[in-house]
Tab-separated table of C-alpha atoms and ligand atoms in Angstrom:
chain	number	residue	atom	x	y	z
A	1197	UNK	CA	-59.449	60.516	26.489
A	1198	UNK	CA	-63.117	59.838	25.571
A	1199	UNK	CA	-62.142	60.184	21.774
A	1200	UNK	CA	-59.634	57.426	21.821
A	1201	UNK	CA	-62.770	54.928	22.841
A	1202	UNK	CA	-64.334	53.142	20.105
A	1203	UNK	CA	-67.277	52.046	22.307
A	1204	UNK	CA	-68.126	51.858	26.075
A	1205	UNK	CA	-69.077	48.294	27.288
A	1206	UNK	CA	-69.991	48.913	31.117
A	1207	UNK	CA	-70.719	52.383	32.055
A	1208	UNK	CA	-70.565	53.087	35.920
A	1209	UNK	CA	-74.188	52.428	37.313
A	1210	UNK	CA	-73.402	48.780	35.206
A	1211	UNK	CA	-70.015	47.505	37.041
A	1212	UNK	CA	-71.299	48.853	40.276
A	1213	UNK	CA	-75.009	46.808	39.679
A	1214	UNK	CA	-72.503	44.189	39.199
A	1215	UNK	CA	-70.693	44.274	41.957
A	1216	UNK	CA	-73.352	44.403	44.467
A	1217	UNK	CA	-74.192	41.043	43.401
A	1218	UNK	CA	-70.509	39.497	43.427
A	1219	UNK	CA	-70.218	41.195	46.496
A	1220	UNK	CA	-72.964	39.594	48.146
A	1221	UNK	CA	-71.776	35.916	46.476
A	1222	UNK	CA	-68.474	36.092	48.834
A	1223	UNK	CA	-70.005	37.716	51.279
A	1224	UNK	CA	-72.032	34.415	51.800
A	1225	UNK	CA	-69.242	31.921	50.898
A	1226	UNK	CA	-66.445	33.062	53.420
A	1227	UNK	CA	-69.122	33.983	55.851
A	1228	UNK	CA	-67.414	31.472	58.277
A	1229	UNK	CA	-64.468	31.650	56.860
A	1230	UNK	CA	-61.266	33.966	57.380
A	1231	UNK	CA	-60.697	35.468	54.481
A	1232	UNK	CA	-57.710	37.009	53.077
A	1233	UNK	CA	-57.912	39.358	49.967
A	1234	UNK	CA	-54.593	39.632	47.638
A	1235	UNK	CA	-55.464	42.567	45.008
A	1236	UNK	CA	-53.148	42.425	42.013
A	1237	UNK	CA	-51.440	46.055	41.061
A	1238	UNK	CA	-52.135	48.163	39.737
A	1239	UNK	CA	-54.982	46.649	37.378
A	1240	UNK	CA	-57.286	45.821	40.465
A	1241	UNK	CA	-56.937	49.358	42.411
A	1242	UNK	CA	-60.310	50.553	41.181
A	1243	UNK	CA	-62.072	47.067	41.068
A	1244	UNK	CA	-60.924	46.245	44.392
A	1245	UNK	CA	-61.787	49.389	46.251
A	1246	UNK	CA	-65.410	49.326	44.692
A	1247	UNK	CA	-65.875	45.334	46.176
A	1248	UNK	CA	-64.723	45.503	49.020
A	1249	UNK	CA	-66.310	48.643	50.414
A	1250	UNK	CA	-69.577	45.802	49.292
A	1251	UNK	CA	-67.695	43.117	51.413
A	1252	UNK	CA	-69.110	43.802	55.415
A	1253	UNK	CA	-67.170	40.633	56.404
A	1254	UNK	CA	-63.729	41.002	58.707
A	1255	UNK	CA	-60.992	40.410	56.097
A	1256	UNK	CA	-57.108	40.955	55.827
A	1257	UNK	CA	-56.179	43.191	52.395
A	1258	UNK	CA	-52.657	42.729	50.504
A	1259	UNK	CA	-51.369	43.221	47.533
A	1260	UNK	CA	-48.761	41.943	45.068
A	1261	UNK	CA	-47.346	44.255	42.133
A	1262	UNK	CA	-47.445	42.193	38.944
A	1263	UNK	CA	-46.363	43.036	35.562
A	1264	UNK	CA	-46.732	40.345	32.528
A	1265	UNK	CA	-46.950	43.124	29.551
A	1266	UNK	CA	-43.678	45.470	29.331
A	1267	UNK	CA	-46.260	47.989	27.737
A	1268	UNK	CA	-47.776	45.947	24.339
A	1269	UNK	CA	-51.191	45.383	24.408
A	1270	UNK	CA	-50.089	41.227	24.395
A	1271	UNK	CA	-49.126	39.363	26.815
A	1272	UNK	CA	-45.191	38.446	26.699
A	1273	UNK	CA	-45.973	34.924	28.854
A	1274	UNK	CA	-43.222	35.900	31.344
A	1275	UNK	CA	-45.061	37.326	34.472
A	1276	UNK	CA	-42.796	39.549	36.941
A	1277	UNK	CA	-43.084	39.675	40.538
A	1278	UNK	CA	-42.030	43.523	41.503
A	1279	UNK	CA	-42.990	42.890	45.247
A	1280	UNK	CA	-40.235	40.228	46.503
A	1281	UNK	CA	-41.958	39.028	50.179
A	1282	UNK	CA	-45.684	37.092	49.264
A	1283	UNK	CA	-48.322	38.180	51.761
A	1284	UNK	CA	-49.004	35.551	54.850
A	1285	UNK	CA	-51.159	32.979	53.199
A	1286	UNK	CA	-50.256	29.858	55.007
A	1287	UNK	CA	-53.775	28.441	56.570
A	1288	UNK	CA	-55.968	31.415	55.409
A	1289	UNK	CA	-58.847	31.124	52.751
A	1290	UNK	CA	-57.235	33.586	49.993
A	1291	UNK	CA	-59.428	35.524	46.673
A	1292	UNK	CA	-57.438	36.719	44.143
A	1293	UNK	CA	-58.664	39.736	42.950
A	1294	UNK	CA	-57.118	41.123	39.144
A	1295	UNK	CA	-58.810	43.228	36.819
A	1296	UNK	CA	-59.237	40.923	33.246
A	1297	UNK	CA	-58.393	37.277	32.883
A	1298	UNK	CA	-56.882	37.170	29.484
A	1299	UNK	CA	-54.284	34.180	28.519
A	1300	UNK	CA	-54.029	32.934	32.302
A	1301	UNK	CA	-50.606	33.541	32.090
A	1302	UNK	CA	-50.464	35.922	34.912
A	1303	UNK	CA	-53.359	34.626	37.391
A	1304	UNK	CA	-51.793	30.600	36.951
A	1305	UNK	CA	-48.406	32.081	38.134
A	1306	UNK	CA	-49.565	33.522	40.864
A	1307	UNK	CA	-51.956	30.942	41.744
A	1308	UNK	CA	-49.079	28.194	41.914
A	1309	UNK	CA	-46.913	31.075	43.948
A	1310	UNK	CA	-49.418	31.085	46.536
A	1311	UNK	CA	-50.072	27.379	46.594
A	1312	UNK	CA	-46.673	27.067	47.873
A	1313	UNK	CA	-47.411	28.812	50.975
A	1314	UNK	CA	-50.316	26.377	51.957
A	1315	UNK	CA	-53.226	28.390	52.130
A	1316	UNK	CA	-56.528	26.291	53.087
A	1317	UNK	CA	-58.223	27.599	49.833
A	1318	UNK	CA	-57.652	29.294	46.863
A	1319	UNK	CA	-60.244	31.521	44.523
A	1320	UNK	CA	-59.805	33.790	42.394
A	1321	UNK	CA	-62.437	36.576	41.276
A	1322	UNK	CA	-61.488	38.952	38.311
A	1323	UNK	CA	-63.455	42.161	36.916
A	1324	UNK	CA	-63.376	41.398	33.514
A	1325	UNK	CA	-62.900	37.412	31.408
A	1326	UNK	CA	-62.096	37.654	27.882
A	1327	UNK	CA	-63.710	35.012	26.111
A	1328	UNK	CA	-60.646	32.673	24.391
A	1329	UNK	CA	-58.951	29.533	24.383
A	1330	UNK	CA	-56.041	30.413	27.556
A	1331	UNK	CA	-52.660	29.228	27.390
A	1332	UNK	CA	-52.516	28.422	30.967
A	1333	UNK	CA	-56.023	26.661	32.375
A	1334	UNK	CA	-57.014	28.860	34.937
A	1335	UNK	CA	-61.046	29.510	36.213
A	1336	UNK	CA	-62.359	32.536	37.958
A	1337	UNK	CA	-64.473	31.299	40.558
A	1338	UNK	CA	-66.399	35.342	40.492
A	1339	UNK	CA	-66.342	36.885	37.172
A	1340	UNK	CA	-68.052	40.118	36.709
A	1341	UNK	CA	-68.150	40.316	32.969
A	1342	UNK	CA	-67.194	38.241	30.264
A	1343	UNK	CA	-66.008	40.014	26.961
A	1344	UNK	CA	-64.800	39.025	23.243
A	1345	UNK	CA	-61.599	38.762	22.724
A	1346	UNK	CA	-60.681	42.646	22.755
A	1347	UNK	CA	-58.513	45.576	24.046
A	1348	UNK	CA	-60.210	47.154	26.581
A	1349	UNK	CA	-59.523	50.282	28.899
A	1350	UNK	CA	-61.323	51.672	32.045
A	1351	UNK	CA	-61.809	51.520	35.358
A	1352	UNK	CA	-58.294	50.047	36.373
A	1353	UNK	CA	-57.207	49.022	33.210
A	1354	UNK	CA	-54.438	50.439	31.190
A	1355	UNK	CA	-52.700	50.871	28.031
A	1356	UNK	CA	-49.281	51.734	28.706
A	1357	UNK	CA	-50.313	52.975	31.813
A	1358	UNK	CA	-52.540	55.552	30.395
A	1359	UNK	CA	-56.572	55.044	30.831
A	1360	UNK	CA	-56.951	53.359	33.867
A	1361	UNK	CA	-59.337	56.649	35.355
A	1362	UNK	CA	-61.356	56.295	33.655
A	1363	UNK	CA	-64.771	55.721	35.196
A	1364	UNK	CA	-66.239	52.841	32.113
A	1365	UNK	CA	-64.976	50.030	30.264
A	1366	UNK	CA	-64.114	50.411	27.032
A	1367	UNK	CA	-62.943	49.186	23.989
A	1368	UNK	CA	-59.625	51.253	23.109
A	1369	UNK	CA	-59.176	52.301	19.026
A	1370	UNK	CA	-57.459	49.693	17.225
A	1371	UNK	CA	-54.619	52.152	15.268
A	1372	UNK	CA	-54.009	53.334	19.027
A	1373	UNK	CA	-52.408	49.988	19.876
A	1374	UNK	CA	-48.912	49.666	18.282
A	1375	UNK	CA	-48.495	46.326	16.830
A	1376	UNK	CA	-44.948	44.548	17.921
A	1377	UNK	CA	-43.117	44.266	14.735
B	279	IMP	P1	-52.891	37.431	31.213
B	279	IMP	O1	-51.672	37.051	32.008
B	279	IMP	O2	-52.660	37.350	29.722
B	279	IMP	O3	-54.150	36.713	31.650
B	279	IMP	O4	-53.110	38.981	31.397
B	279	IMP	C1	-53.416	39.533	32.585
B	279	IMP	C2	-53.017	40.988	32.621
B	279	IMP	O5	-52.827	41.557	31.315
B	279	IMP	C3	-54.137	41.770	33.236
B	279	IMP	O6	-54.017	41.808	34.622
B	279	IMP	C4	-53.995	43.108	32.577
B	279	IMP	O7	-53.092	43.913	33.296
B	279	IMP	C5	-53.424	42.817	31.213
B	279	IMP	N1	-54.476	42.781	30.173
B	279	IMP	C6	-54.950	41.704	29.509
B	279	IMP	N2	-55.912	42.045	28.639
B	279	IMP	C7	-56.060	43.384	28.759
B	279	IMP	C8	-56.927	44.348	28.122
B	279	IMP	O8	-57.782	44.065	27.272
B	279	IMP	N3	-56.750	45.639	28.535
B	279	IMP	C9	-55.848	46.032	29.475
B	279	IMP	N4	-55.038	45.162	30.085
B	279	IMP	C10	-55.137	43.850	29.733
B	280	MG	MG1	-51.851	46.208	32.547
């Protein structure tokens, strides 16, 4: 797998530095607060098991299976909802957690989902921010790293569903990613 990485951005020791200190963040903002944690799937798996073992605050955990790609490394703007019943949101404080934040296609869908459910707050807090105009407006309120606009694999993130063990970021070959015709 390691030859199909052009370079490593964040090795191990880096995301978890990381996320002691977004870990401590919202461990201090919902310290009064009852919070309720919806992890996207599969993207966040990793991500989220890593925070929240940082998290020493009572919490609830779901999560919604999401799919916006069909397997091309772009997204197709239509964002699926595999899991038909949302999680109970109505009066809780809910974080979003998803791995990369890339056209906002995908976190703005589910944001507005949620909304309808009246939750007291929404935030959302994402692994990875790829630095580019979005098509949907849509902020992170925790971002652990922001990137340039580029493929990347690792630690919960996939290419075709392939790569997401691995235990870095990194950028993924270019002639590895098929090109839609
Ligand atoms: P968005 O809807 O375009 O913001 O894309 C969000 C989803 O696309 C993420 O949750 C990822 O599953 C996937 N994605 C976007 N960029 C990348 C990437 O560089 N590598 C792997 N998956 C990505
Ligand atoms: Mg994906």
């Amino acid at each position: 797998m390691r030859s199909d990485i052009e370079r490593v951005l964040f090795d191990q020791p880096a995301i978890h530095r990381r996320l002691d200190e977004i870990a401590a963040e919202i461990s201090k903002d919902y310290r009064d607060r009852e919070l309720t944690v919806i992890a996207l799937l599969n993207g966040s798996l990793i991500f989220m098991a890593d925070l929240l073992r940082r998290v020493p605050l009572p919490l609830k955990l779901d999560c919604l299976s999401v799919a916006s790609y069909h397997g091309q490394a772009q997204s197709s703007g239509e964002v699926i909802l595999k899991q038909v019943a949302l999680p109970d949101v109505a009066d809780r404080h809910i974080l979003i957690l998803d791995d990369i934040l890339d056209s906002g296609h995908t976190l703005a869908a589910i944001r507005e989902k949620l909304e309808t459910a009246k939750p007291r707050s929404i935030r959302i807090c994402v692994l990875l921010s790829k630095k580019k105009e979005r098509v949907q407006r849509v902020d992170a309120e925790y971002v652990g790293f922001e990137i340039e606009d580029e493929f990347v694999v690792g630690y919960g993130l996939d290419f075709m569903e392939s790569y997401r063990n691995l235990p870095y970021v990194g950028v993924l070959r270019k002639e590895l990613i098929a090109q839609p015709s």
